[in-house]
XYZ file of C-alpha atoms in Angstrom:
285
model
C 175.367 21.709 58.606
C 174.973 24.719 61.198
C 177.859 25.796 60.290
C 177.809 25.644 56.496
C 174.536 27.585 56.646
C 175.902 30.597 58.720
C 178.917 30.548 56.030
C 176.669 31.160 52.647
C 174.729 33.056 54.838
C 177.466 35.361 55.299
C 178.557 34.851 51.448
C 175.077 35.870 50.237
C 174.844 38.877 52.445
C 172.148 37.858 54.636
C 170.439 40.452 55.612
C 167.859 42.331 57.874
C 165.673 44.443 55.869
C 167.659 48.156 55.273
C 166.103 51.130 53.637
C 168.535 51.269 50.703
C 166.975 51.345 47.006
C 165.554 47.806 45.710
C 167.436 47.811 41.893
C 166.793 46.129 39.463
C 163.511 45.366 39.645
C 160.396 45.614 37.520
C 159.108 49.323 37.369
C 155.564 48.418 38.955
C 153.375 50.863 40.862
C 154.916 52.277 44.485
C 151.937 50.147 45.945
C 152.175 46.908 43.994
C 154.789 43.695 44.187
C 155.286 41.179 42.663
C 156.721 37.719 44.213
C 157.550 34.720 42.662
C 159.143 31.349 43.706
C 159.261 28.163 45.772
C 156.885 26.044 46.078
C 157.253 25.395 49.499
C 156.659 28.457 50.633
C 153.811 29.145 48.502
C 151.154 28.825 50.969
C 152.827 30.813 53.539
C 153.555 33.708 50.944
C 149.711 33.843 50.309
C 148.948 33.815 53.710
C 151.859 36.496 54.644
C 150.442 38.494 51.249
C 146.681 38.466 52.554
C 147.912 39.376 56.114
C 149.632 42.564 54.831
C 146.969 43.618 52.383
C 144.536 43.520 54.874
C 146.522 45.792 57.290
C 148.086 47.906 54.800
C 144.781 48.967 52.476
C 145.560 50.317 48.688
C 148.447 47.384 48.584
C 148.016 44.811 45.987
C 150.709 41.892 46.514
C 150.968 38.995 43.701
C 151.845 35.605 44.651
C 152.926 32.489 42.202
C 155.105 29.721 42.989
C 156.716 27.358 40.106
C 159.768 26.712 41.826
C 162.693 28.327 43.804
C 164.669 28.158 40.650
C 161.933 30.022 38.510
C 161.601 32.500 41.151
C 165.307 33.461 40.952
C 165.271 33.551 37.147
C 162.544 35.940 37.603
C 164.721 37.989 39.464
C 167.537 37.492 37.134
C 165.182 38.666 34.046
C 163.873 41.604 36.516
C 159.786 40.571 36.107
C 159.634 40.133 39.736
C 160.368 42.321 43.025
C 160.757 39.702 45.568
C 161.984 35.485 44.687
C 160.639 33.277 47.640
C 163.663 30.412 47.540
C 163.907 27.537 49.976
C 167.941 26.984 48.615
C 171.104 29.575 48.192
C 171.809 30.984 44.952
C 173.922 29.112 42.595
C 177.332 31.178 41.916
C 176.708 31.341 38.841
C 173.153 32.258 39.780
C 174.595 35.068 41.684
C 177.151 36.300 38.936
C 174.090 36.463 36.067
C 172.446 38.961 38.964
C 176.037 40.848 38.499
C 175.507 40.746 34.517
C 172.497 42.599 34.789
C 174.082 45.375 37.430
C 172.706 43.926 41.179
C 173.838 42.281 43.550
C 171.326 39.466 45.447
C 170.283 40.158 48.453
C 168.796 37.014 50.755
C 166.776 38.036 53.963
C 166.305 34.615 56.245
C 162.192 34.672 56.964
C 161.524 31.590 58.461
C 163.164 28.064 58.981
C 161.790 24.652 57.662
C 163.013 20.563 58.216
C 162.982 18.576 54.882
C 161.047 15.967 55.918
C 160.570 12.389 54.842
C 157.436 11.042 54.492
C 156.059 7.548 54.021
C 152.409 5.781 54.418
C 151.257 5.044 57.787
C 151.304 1.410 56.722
C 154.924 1.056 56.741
C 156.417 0.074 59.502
C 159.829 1.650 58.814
C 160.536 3.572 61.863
C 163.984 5.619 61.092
C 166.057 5.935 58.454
C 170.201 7.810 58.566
C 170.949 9.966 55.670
C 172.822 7.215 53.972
C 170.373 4.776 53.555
C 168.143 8.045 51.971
C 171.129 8.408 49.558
C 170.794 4.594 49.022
C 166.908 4.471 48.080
C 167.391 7.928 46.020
C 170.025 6.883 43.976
C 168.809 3.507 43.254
C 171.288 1.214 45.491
C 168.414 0.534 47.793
C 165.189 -0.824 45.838
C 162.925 -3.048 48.448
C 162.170 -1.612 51.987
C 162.780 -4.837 53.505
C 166.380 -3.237 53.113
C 166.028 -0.954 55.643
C 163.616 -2.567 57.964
C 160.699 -2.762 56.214
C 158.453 -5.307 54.338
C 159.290 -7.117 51.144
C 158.317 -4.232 48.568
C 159.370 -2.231 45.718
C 160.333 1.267 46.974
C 158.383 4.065 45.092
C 160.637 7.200 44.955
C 159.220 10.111 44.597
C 160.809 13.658 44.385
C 160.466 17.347 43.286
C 161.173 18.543 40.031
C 164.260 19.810 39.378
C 163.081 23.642 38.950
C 162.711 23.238 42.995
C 164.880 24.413 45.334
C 164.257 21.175 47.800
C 164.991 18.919 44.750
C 168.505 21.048 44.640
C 168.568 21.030 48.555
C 168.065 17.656 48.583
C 170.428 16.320 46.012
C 173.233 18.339 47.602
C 172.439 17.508 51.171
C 171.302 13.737 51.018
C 172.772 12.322 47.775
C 175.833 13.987 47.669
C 175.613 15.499 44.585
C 174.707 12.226 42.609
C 172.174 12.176 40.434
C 168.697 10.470 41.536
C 167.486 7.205 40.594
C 165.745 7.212 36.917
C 162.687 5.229 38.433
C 162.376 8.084 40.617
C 159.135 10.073 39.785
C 159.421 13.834 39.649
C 156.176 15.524 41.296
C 154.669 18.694 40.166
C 154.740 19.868 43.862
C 155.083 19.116 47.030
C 151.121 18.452 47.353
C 151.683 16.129 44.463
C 154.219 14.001 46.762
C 151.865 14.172 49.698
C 148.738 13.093 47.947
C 150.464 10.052 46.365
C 151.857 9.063 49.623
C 148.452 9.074 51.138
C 147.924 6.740 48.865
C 150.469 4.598 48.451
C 151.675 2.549 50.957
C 155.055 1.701 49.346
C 155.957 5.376 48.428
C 158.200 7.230 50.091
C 158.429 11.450 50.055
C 160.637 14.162 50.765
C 159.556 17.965 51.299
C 158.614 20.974 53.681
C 156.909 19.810 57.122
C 153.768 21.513 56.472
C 152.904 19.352 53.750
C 153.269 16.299 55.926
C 152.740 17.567 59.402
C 148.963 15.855 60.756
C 148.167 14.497 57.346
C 145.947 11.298 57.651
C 147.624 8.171 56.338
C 150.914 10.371 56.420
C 153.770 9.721 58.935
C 157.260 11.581 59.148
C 159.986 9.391 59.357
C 163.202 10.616 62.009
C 166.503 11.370 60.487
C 169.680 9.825 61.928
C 172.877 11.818 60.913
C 174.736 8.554 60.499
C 174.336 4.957 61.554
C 174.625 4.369 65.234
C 173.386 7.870 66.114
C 169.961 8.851 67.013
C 167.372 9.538 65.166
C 165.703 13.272 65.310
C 162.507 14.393 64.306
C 161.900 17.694 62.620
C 160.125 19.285 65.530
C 160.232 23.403 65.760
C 162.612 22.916 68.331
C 165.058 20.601 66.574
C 164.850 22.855 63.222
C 165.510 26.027 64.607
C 168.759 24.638 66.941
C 169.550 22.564 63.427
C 169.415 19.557 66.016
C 167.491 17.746 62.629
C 169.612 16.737 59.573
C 167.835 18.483 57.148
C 167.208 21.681 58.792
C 167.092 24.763 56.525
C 165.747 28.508 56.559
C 163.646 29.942 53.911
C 164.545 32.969 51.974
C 163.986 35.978 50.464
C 165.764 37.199 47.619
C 166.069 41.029 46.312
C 167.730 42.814 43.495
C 169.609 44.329 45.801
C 168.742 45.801 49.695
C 164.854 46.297 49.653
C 163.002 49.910 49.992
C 159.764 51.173 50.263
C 157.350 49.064 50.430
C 159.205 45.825 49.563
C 161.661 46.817 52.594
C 158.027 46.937 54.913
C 156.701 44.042 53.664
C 159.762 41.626 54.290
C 159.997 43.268 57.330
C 156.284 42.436 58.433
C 157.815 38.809 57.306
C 160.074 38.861 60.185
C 157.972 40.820 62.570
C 156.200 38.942 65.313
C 152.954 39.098 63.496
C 154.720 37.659 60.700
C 156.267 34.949 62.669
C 152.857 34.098 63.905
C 151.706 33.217 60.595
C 154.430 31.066 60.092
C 153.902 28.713 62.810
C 150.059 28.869 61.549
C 151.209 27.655 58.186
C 153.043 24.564 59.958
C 157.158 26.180 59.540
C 159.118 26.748 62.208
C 159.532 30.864 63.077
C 162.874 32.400 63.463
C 162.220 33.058 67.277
């Protein structure tokens, strides 16, 4: 997986934050942005917004999440400066950018593990990446299946407007489509609250969500049957030791300036770093 990411990495144009001209992008004030996107980053792109407001004063930042893929259709349209994404564009994502004269440019600001999450009452204790594919797609219905008790499995997963929904078809089921008695949450919150209170539902999403939530535990991740199971500590993510590691991007209509080029870089500073591991993601350090 480490290597796949460094590869659309490179095909995306990864990049640290440059002082060439942000194009394509709505014509807002020289002290105003606008930033739309995933939902798993939502919280962290308040807290990064209100961090930079405070220190930079006359700034006004917007935040709204909806989904990585409504973030980058935002960008497509040009109605926002900066799309928070927690997937790579689609190519064909990427070539409606071209069709409207810019090129994407993705800026890696922190790292996340796509955790699973089930109720503290169930006694599963790991679970590989096929049986995941198994209870997603439908093949695996009871938990006594995989080690647990005799009980229906309630799936629940992102819509499909989210990047970890796309993440996590791709990654986990292979490209298959998901079960239809899977139920698609409105957020990630959505997933945690309902397994909080369900003791036979079972989660997916960004650790933060799940991370020292009562009546919450994270389940480890085994690669494949037979090998050990990891847990999506900071450590693990940012080696990609964890299945499901990831990082969490930035997209621009082209390389950032001004003061979108000074925010993202805040993002990346240490400062912003800091706030990342305050927000419960793992920082790029």
């Amino acid at each position: 997986m480490k290597q796949r990411i460094l590869s659309m990495l490179t095909l995306v144009a990864l990049t640290v934050v440059g002082s060439i001209g942000l194009l394509g992008t709505p014509a807002h004030a020289a002290n105003s942005l606008t930033v739309k996107g995933s939902d798993t980053m939502v919280n962290l792109a308040q807290a990064w917004a209100e961090a930079y407001m405070k220190k930079t004063p006359g700034v006004d930042i917007s935040v709204q999440g909806g989904g990585s893929g409504t973030g980058i259709s935002a960008l497509i349209n040009g109605i926002t400066d900066i799309c928070d994404a927690s997937r790579f564009m689609k190519p064909k994502e990427i070539q409606q950018c071209k069709q409207r004269n810019f090129i994407p440019v993705a800026t890696e600001v922190a790292l996340d593990g796509v955790s699973i999450a089930v109720n503290t009452a169930n006694p599963v204790k790991t679970l590989t990446i096929a049986q995941l594919k198994g209870i997603y797609t439908g093949a695996i219905k009871n938990w006594k299946e995989v080690g647990g008790k005799d009980a229906p499995i309630a799936i629940l997963s992102r819509e499909s407007s989210s990047g970890t929904y796309v993440y996590f078809q791709d990654e986990v089921l292979g490209g298959q489509k998901y079960a239809q008695t899977a139920l698609l949450m409105p957020s990630t919150k959505a997933i945690q609250q309902e397994v909080h209170n369900n003791p036979n539902a079972i989660g997916y999403g960004g650790v933060a969500y799940f991370k020292g939530q009562g009546h919450i535990k994270i389940v480890p991740v085994a690669a494949e049957a037979g090998k050990p199971a990891i847990e999506p500590t900071d450590a693990n993510v940012r080696v990609h030791k964890y299945p499901l590691s990831r990082p969490l991007l930035i997209y621009t209509a082209g390389k950032p300036k001004g003061i979108a080029a000074s925010y993202i870089n805040f993002m990346r500073s240490a400062e912003g770093q800091k706030i990342v591991e305050e927000q419960g993601y793992v920082s790029m350090k």
